[in-house]
mmCIF file of C-alpha atoms and ligand atoms in Angstrom:
data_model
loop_
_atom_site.group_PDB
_atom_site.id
_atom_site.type_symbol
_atom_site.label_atom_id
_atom_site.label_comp_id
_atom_site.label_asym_id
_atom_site.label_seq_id
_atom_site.Cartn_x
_atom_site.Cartn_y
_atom_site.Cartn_z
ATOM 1 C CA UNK A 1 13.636 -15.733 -10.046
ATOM 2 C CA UNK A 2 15.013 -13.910 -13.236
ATOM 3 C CA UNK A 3 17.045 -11.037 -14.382
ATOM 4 C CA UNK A 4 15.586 -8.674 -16.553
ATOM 5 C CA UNK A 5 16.296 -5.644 -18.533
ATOM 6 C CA UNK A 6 13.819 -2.951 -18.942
ATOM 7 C CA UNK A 7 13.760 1.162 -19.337
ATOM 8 C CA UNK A 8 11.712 3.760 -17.845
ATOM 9 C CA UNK A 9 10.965 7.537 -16.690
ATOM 10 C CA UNK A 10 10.661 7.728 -13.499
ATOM 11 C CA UNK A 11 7.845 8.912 -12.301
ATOM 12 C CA UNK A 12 7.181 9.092 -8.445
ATOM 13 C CA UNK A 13 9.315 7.146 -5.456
ATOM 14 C CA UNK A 14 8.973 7.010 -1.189
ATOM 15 C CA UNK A 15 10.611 5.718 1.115
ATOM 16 C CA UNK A 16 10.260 2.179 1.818
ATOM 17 C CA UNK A 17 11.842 0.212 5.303
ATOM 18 C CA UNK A 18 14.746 1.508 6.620
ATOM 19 C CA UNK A 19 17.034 2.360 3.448
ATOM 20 C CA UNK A 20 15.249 1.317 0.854
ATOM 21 C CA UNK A 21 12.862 3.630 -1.706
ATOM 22 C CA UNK A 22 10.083 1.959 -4.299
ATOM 23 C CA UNK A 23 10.951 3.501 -7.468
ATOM 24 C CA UNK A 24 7.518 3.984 -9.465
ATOM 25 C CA UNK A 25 8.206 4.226 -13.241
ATOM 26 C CA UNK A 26 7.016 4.094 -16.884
ATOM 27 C CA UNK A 27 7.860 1.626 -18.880
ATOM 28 C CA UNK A 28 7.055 1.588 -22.504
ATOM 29 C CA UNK A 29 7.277 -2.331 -23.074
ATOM 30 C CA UNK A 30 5.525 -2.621 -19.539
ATOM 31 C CA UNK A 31 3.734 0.320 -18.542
ATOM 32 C CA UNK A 32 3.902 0.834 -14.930
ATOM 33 C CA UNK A 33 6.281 -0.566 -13.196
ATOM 34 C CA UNK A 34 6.946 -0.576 -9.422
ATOM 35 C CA UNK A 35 10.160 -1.645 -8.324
ATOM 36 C CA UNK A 36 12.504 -1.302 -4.798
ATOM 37 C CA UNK A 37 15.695 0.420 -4.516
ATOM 38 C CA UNK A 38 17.532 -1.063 -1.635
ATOM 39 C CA UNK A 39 19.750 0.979 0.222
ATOM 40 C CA UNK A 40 19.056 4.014 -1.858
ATOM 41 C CA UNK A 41 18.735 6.129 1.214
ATOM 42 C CA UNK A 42 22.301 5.367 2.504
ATOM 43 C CA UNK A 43 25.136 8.237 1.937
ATOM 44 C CA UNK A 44 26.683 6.190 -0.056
ATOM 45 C CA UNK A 45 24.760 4.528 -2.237
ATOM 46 C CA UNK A 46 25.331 2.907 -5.584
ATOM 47 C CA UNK A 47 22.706 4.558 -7.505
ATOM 48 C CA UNK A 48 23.973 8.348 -6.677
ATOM 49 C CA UNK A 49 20.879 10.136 -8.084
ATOM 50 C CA UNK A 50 20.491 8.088 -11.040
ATOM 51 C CA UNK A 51 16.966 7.803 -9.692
ATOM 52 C CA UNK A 52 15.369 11.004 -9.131
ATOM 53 C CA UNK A 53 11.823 11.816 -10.871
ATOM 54 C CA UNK A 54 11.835 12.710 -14.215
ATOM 55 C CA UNK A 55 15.139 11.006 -15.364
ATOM 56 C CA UNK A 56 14.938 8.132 -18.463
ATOM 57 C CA UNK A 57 16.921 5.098 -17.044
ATOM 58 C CA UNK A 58 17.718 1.895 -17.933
ATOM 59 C CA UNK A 59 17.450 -1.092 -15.518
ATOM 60 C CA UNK A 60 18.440 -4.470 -14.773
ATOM 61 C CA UNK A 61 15.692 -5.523 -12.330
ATOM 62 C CA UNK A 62 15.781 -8.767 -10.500
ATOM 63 C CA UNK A 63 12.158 -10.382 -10.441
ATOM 64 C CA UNK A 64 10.625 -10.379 -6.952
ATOM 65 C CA UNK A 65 7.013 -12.185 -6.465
ATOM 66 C CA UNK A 66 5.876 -8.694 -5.608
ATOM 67 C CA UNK A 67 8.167 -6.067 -6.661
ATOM 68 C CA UNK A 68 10.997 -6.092 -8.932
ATOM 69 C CA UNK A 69 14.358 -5.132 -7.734
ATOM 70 C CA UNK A 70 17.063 -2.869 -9.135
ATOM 71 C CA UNK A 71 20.101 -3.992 -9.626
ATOM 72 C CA UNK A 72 21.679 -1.759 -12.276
ATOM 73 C CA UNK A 73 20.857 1.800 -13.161
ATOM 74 C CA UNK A 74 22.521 3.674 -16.034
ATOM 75 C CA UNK A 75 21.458 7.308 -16.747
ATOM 76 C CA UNK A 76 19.454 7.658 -20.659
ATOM 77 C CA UNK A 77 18.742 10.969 -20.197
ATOM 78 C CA UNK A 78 18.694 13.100 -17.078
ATOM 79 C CA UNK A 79 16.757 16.247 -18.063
ATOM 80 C CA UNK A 80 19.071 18.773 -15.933
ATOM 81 C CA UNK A 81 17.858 22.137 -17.484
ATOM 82 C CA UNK A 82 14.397 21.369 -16.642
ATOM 83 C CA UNK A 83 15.217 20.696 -12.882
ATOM 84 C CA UNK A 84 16.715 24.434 -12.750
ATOM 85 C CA UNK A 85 14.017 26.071 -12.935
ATOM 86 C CA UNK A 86 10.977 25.827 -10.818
ATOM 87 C CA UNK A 87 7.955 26.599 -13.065
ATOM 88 C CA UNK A 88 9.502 23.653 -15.760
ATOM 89 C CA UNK A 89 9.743 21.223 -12.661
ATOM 90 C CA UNK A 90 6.035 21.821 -11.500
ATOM 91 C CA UNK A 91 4.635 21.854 -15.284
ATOM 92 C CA UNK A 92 7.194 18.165 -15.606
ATOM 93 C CA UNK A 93 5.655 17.205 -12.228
ATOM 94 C CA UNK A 94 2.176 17.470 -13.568
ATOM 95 C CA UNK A 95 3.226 15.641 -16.990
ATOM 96 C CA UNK A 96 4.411 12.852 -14.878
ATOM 97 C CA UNK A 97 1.652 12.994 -12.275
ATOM 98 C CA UNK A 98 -0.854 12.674 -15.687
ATOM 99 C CA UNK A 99 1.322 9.229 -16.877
ATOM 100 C CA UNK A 100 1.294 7.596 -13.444
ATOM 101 C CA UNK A 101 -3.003 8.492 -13.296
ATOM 102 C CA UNK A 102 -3.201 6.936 -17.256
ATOM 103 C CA UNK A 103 -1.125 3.880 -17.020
ATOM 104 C CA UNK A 104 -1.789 0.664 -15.900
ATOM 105 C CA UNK A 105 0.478 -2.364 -14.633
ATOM 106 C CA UNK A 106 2.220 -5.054 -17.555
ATOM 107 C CA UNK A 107 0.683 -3.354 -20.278
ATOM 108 C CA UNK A 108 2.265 -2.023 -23.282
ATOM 109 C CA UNK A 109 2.517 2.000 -23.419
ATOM 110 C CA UNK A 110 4.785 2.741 -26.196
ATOM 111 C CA UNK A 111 2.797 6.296 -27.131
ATOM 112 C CA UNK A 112 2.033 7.123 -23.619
ATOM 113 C CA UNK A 113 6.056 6.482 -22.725
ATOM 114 C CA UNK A 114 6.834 8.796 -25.803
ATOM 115 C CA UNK A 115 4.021 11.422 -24.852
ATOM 116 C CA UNK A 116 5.998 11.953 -21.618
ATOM 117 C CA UNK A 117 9.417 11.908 -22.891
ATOM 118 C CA UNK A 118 8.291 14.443 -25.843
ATOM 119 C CA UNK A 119 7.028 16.230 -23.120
ATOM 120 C CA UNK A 120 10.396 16.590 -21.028
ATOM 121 C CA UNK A 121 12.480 16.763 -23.707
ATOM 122 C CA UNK A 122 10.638 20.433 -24.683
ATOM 123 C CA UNK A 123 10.726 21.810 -21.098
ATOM 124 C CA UNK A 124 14.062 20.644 -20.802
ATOM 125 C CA UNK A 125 14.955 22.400 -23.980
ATOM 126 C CA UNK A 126 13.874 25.979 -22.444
ATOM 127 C CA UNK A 127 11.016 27.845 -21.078
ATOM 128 C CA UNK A 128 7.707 26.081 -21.186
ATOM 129 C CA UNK A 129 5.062 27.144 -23.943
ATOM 130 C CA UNK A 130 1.814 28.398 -22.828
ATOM 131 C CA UNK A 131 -0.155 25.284 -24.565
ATOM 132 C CA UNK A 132 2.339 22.907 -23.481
ATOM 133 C CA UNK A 133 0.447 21.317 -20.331
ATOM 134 C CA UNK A 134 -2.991 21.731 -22.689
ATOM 135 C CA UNK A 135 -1.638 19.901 -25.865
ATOM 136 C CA UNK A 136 -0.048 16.962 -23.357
ATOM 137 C CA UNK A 137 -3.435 16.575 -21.289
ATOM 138 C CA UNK A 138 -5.334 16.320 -24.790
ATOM 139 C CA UNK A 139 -2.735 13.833 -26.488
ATOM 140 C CA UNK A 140 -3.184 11.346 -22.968
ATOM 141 C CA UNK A 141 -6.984 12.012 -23.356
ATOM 142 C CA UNK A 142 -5.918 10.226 -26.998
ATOM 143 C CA UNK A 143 -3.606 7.863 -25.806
ATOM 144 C CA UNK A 144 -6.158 5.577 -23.169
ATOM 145 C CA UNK A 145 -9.693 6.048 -26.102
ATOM 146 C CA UNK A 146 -11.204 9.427 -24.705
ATOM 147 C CA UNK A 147 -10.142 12.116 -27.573
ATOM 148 C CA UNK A 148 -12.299 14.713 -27.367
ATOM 149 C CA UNK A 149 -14.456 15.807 -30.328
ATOM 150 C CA UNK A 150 -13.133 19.144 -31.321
ATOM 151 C CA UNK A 151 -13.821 19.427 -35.001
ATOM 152 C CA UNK A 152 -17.019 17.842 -35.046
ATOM 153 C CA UNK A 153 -20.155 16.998 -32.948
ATOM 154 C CA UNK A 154 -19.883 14.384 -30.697
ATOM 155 C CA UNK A 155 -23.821 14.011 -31.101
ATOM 156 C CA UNK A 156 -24.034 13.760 -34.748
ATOM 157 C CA UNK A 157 -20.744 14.452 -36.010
ATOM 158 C CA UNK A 158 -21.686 17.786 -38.161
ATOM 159 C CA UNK A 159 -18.385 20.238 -38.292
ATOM 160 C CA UNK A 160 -20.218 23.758 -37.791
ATOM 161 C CA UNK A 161 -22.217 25.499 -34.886
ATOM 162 C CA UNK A 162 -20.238 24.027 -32.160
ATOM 163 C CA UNK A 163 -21.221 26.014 -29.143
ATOM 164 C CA UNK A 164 -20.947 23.754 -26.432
ATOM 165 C CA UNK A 165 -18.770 21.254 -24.976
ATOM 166 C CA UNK A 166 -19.679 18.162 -22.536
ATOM 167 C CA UNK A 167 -17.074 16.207 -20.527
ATOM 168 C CA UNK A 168 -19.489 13.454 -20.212
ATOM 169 C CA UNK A 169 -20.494 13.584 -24.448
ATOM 170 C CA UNK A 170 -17.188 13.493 -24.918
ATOM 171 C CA UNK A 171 -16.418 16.824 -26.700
ATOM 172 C CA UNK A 172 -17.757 19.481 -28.776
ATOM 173 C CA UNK A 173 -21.557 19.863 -29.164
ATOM 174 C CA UNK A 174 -23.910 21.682 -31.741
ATOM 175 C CA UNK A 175 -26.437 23.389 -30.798
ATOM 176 C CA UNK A 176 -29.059 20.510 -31.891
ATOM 177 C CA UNK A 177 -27.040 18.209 -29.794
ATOM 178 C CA UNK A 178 -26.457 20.512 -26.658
ATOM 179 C CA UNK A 179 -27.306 18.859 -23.215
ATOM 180 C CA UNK A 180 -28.339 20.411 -20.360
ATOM 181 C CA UNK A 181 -25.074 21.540 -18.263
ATOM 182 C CA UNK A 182 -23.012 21.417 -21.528
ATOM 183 C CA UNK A 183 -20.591 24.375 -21.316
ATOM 184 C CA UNK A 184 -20.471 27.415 -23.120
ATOM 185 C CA UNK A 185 -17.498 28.582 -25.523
ATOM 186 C CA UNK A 186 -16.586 31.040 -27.115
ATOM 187 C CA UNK A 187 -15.879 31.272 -30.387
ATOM 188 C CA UNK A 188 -13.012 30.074 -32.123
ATOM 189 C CA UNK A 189 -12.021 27.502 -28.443
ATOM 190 C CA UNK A 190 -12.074 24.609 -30.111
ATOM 191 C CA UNK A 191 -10.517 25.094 -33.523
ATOM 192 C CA UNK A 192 -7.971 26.303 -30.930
ATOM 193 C CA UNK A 193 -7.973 22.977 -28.994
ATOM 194 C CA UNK A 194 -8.216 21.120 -32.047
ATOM 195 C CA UNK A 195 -4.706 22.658 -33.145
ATOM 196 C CA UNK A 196 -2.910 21.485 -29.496
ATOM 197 C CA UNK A 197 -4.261 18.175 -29.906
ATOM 198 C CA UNK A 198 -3.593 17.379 -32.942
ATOM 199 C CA UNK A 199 0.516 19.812 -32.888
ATOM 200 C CA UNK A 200 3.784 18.318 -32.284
ATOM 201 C CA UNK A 201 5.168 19.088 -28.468
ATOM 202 C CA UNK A 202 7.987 20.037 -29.600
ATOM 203 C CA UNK A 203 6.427 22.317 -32.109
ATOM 204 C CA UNK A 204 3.852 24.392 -30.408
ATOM 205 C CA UNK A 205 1.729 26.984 -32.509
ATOM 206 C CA UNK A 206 2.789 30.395 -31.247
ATOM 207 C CA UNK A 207 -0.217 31.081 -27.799
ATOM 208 C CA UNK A 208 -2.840 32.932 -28.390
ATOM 209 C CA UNK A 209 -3.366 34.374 -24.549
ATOM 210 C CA UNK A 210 -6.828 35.269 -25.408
ATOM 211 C CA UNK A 211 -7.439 31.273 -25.311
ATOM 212 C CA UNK A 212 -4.404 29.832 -23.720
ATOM 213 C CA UNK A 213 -6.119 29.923 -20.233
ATOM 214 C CA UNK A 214 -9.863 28.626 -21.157
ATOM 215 C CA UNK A 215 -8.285 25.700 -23.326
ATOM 216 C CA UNK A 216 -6.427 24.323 -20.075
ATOM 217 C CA UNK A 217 -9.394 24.570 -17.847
ATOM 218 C CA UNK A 218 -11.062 22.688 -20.327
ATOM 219 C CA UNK A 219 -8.387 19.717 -21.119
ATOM 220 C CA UNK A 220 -7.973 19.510 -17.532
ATOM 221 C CA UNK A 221 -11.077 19.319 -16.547
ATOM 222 C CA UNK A 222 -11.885 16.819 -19.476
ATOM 223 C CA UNK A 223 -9.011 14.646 -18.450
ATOM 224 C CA UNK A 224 -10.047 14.641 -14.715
ATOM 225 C CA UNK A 225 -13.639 13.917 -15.696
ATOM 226 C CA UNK A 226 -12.398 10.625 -17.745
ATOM 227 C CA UNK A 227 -9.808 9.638 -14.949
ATOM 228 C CA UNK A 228 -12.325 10.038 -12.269
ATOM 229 C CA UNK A 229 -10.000 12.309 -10.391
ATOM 230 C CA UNK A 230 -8.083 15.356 -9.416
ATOM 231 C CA UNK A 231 -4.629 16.155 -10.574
ATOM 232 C CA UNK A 232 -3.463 17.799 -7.975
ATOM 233 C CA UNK A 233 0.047 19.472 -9.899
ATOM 234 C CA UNK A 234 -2.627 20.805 -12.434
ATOM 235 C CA UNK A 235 -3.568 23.361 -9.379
ATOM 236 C CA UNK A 236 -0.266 24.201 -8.502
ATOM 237 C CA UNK A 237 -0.326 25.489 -12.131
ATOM 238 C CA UNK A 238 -3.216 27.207 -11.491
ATOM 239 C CA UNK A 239 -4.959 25.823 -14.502
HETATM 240 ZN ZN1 LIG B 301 -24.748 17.690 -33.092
#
């Protein structure tokens, strides 16, 4: 068995035996990484709340045949502003619920890991931005193959007439290309879409309300058609 050092954001933990939590997090050398905290339920125990959800650590994890153990915790960066305020913690608790739903076990997720941290860093820095969740879900969509087409056709791959948009085509349709159950938009959704996915986190476009609400029904609803499931924080936000 070996000592190891790793980072991460954590992203979900329970309780595990008696005192003990597993302590889910992200990893950008490793992806996801599931590891114990023993005796983190005890009054006094030596990881204070090093450990919560949401905070950037860094680890030294003791290699288990099954889980990895933490032995040493030291605080990167905690995100406290975020945590003060309630709609910043459920729009964090969706980024993070997104990350855990996109990553997978020993696999490298350097742009996923900075997605996510991006993404804290700007709620943590004050209110969150309309677009925030919307840009996020469409940069994950990027981040495991499934971009959607938003300045194009994902048919033929003209740039005008696009009317429509499929979950399963992958994106924006023409009108030549449009499949049955393709949904309608209005005009000017996916330019707007196309500006989220492709602007900096940190550096949102100011909202346009008119558009803010249909574009995060759609990149939800495109993410959750490509992960084959609900994200359940999404409907908290009422998205
Ligand atoms: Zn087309």
């Amino acid at each position: 068995m070996a000592i190891r050092h790793d980072q991460g954001i954590v992203l979900r933990s329970f309780p595990f035996g008696e005192a003990d939590k597993v302590v889910v997090l992200l990893s950008p050398n490793n992806g996801k990484l599931r590891t114990v905290a023993k005796g983190i339920r005890k009054t006094k125990s030596r990881f204070g709340g090093r450990l919560e959800t949401f905070s950037h650590v860094d680890l030294v994890l003791y290699e288990g045949r099954n889980l990895d153990t933490i032995t040493q915790v030291e605080m990167i960066e905690a995100f406290h502003s975020l945590r003060a305020d309630l709609d910043r913690v459920v729009t964090a608790g969706a980024m993070v619920e997104v990350a855990d739903a996109v990553a997978q076990e020993n696999e490298t997720s350097v742009r996923l890991f900075l997605l996510l941290q991006r993404g804290l860093k700007s709620l943590d820095a004050g209110p969150a931005h309309p677009d925030l969740i919307s840009s996020f879900l469409l940069k994950a969509a990027d981040t495991i193959g499934v971009a959607p087409a938003l300045d194009r056709c994902a048919g033929c791959g003209r740039a005008d007439g696009l009317h429509r948009f499929s979950f399963p085509a992958g994106g924006a349709l023409c009108d030549r290309c449009r499949t049955p159950g393709a949904y309608a938009l209005r005009d000017g959704l996916t330019d707007y879409l196309a500006v989220l996915a492709a602007a900096d986190l940190g550096d949102l476009p100011g909202p346009d309300e008119s558009f803010s609400g249909e574009a995060r029904g759609v990149a939800r609803r495109f993410i959750e058609y490509h992960l084959e499931r609900q994200i359940q924080s999404l409907a908290v936000l009422d998205v």
